[in-house]
Short mmCIF file of C-alpha atoms in Angstrom, two decimals:
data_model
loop_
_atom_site.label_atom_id
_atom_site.label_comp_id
_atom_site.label_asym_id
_atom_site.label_seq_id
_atom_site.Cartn_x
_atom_site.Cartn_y
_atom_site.Cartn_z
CA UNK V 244 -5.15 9.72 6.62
CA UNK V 245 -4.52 5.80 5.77
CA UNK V 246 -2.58 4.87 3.08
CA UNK V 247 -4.85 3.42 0.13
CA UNK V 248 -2.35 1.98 -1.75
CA UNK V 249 0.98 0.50 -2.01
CA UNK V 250 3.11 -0.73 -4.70
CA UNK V 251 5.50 -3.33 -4.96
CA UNK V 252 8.41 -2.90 -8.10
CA UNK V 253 11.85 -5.09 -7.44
CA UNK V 254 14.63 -3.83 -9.79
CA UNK V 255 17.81 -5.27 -10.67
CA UNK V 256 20.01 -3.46 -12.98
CA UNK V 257 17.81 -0.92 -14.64
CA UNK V 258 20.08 2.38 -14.50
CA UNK V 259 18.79 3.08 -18.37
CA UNK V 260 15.07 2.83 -17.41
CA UNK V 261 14.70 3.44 -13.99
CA UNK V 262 14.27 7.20 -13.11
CA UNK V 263 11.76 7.53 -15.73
CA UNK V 264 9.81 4.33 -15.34
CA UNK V 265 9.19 5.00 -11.40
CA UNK V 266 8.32 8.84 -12.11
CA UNK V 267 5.72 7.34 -14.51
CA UNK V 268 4.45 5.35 -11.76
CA UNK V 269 4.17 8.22 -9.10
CA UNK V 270 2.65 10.27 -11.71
CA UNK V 271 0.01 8.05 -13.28
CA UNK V 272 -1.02 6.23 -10.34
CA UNK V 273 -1.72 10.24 -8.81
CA UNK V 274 -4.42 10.80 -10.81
CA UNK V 275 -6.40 7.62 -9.33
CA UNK V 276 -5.18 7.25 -5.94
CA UNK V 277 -4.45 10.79 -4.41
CA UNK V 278 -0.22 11.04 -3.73
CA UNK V 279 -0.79 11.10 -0.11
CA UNK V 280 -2.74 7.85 0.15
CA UNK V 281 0.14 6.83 -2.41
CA UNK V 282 3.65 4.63 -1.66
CA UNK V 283 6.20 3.00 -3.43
CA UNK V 284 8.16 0.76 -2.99
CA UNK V 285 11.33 -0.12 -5.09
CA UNK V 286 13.34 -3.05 -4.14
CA UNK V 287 16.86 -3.01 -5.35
CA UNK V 288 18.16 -6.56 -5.68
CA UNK V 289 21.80 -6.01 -5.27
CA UNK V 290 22.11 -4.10 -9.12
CA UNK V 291 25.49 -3.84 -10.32
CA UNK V 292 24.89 -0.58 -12.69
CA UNK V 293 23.64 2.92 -10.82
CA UNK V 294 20.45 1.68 -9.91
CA UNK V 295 20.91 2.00 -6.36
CA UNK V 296 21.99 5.65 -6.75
CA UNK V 297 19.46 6.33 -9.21
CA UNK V 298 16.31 4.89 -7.00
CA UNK V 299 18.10 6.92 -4.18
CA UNK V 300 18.43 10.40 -5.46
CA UNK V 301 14.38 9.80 -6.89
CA UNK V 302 13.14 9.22 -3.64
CA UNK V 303 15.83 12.29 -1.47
CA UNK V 304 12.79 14.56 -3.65
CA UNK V 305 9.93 12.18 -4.48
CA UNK V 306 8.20 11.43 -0.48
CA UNK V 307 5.86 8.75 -2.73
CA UNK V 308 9.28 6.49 -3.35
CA UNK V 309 10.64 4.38 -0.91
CA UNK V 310 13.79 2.09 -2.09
CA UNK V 311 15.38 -0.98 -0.05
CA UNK V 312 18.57 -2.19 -0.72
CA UNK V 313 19.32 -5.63 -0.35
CA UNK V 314 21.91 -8.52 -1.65
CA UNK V 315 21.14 -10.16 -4.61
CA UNK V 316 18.40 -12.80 -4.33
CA UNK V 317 16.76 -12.86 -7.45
CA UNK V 318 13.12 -11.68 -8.29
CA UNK V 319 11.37 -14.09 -6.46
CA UNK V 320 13.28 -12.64 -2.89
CA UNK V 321 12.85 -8.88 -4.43
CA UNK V 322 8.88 -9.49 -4.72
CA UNK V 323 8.31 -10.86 -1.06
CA UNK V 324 10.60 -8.18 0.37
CA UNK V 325 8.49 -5.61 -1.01
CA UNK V 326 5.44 -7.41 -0.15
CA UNK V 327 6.33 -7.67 3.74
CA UNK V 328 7.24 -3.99 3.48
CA UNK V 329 4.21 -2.94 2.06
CA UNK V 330 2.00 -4.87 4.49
CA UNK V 331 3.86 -2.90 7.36
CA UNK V 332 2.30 0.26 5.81
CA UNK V 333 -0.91 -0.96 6.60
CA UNK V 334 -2.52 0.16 3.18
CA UNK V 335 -5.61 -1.23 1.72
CA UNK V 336 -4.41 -2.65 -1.15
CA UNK V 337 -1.45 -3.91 -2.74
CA UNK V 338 -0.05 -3.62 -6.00
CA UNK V 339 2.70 -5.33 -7.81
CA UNK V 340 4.68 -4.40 -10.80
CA UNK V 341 7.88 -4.58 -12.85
CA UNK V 342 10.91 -1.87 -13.24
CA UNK V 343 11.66 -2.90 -16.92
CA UNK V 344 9.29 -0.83 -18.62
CA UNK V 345 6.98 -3.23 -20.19
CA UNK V 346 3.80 -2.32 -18.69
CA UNK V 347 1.57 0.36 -18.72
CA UNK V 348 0.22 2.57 -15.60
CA UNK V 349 -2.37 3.13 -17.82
CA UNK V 350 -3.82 -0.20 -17.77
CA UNK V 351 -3.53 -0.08 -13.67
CA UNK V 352 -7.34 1.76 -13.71
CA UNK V 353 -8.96 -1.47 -15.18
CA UNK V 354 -7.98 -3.25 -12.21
CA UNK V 355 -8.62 -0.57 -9.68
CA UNK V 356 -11.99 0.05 -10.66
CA UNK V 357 -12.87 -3.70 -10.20
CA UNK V 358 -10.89 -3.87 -6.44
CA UNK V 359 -14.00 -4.55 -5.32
CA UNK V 360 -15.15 -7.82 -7.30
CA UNK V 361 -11.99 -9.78 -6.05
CA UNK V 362 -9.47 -9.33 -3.12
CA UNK V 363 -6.83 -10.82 -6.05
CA UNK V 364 -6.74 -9.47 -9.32
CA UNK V 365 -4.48 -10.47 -12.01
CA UNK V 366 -3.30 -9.00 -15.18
CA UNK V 367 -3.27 -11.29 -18.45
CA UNK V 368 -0.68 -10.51 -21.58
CA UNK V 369 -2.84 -11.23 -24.40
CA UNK V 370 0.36 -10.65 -26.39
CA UNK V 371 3.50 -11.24 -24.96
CA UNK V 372 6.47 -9.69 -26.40
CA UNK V 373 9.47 -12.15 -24.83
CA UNK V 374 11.45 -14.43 -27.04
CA UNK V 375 9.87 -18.01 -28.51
CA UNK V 376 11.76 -20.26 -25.79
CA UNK V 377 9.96 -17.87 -22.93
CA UNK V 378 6.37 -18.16 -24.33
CA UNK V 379 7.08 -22.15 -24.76
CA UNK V 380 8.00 -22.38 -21.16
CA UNK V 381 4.88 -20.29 -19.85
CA UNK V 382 2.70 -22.22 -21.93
CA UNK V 383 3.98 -25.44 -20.00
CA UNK V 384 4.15 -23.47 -16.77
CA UNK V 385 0.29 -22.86 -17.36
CA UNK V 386 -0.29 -26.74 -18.03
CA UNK V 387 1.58 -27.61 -15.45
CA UNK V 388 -0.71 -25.76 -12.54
CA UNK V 389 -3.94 -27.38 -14.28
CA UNK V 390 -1.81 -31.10 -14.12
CA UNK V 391 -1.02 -30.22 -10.22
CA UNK V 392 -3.65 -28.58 -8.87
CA UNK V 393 -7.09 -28.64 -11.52
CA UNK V 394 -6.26 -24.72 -11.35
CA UNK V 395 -6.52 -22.80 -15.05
CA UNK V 396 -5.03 -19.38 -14.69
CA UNK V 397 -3.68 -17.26 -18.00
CA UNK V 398 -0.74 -15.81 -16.50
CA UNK V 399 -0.10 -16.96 -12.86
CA UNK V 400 3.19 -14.96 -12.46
CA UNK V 401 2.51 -11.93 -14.57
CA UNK V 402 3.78 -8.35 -12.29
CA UNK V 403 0.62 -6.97 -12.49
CA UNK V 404 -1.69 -7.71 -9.59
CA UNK V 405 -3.82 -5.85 -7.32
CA UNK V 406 -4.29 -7.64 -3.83
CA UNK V 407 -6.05 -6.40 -0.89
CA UNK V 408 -3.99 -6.51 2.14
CA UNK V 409 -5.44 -8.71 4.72
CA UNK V 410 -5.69 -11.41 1.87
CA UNK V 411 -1.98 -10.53 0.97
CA UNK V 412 -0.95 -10.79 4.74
CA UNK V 413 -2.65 -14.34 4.30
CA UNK V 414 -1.13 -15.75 1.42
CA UNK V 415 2.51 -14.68 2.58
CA UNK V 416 2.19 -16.47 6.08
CA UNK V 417 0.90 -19.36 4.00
CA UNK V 418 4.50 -19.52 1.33
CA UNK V 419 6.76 -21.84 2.37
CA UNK V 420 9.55 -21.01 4.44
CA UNK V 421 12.40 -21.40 1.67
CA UNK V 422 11.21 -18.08 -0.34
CA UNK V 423 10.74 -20.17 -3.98
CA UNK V 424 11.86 -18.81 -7.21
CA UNK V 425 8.46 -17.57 -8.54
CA UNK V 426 6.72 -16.83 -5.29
CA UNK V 427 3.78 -14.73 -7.42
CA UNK V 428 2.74 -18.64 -9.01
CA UNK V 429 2.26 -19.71 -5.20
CA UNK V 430 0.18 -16.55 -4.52
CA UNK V 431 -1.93 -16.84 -7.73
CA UNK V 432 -2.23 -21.00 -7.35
CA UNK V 433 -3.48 -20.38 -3.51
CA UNK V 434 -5.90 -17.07 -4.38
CA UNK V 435 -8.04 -19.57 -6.53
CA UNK V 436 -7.66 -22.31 -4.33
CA UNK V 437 -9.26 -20.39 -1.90
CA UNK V 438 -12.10 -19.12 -4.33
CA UNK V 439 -11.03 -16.02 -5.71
CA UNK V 440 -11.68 -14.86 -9.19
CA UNK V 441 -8.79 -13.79 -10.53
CA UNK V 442 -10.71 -11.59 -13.66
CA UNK V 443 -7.69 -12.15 -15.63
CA UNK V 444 -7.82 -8.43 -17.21
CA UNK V 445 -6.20 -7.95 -20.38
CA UNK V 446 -3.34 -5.34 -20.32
CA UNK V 447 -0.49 -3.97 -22.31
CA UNK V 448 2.85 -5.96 -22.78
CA UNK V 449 5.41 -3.82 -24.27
CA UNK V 450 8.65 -5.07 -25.70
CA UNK V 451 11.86 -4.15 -23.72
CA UNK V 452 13.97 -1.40 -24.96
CA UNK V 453 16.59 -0.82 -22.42
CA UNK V 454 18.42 -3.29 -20.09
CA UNK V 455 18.65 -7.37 -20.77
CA UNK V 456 16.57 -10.15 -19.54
CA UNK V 457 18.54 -11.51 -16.65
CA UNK V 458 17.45 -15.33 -17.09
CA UNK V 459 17.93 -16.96 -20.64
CA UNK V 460 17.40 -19.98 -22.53
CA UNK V 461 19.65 -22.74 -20.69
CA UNK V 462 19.42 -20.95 -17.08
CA UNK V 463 15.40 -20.61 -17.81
CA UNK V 464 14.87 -24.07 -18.43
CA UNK V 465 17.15 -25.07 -14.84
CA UNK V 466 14.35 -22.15 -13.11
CA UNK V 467 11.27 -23.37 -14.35
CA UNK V 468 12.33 -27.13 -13.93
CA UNK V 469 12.89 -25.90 -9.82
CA UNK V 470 9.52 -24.07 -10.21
CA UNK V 471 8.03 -27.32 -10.96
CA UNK V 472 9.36 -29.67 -8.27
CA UNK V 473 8.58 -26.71 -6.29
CA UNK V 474 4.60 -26.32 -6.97
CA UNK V 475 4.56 -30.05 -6.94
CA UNK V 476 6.03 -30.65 -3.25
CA UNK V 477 3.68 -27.92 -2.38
CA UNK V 478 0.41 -29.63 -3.43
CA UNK V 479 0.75 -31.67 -0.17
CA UNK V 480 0.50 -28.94 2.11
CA UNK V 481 -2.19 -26.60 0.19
CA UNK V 482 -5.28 -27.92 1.40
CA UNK V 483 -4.84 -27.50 4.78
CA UNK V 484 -3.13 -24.18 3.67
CA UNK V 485 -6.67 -23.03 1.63
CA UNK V 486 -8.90 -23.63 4.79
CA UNK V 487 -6.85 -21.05 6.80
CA UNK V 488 -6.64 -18.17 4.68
CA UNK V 489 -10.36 -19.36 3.82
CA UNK V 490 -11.44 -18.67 7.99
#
């Protein structure tokens, strides 16, 4: 039987939340997608804490979890490893997520049940529970994609997206070869680009309890200044980058 879906969670020092967020995952997603048409994928991006050996011992007696181990490379690196990974599977769709307990699986059946209307389907934090300085730099983040590229979207690098896989396989070939920070702003910028309706569903954002945000204030501002040169250098290559995944 083919695997229906695959998801995509990068963690990085979660030891407090981990077990217990993932088991939430297998367990939700279950009663949607049946557990044998059901992977995940948990990238560990070089944790410090008992992560590692916390994903590990999960998946020795869960067969849904898969974990990968790699050096620290930040999210943006976590999220494209687990992408390739999951497109190796072969499933039909694609799911991305976060390991820091902030979303809801319950929220994940909105999207599913509208797989069909879009091949990329976003997530949109009506409220957002992150600190002033955060929701000031997402708000010029959001700006910023209508000043470069005429493209609106609510929450272009929200982990909560639903992608079908030959669309995914796509969008990856079309990145550019130095992974960027925020790779998920690339993927949403080039799924509208290319004339997908993103829906934009509203879902849950709850407000961390365990663990710390690994990117504050002064070190945010360097990252999102990056993201920007970034998406800017990029609008020279997207057009001919749209007609592809377009054929």
């Amino acid at each position: 039987m083919s695997l229906e879906l695959a998801v995509v969670i990068p963690a990085y020092n979660e030891e407090a939340c981990i077990q217990p967020v993932i088991e939430s995952w297998v367990n939700g997603l279950s009663k949607i997608v049946p557990q044998e048409n059901l992977k995940i994928i948990v990238v560990n991006d070089g944790s410090k804490d008992k992560t590692g050996e916390l994903l590990d011992e999960l998946a020795g007696r869960n067969s849904n979890v898969t974990v990968i181990h790699q050096k620290n490379g930040g999210h943006g690196k976590a999220v494209v490893t687990g992408y390739e990974a999951a497109l190796e599977l072969n499933p039909s769709y694609i799911f991305q997520t976060d390991s820091d307990d902030q979303f809801l699986v319950e929220d994940f059946a909105t999207l599913w049940n509208r797989r069909f209307e879009s091949k990329f389907i976003l997530g949109f934090r009506q409220v957002r529970h992150d600190d002033k300085f955060r929701l000031l730099i997402t708000r010029i983040l959001k700006y910023s994609l209508y000043f470069i590229y005429g493209t609106y979207i609510s929450d272009a690098n929200i982990p909560y997206r639903l992608i079908e896989k030959d669309f995914l396989k796509k969008l990856i070939d079309s990145l550019p070869k130095q992974t960027p920070f925020a790779p998920n702003i690339f993927l949403s910028v080039l799924a509208r680009k290319a004339g997908q309706n993103t829906l934009d569903i509203p879902v849950h954002h709850i407000e961390r309890q365990t663990g710390e945000v690994s990117i504050r204030h002064f070190k945010l501002l360097k990252v999102c200044w990056q993201s920007f040169k970034e998406l800017f250098n990029f609008r020279v290559k997207i057009n001919s980058l749209v007609k592809k995944i377009k054929l």
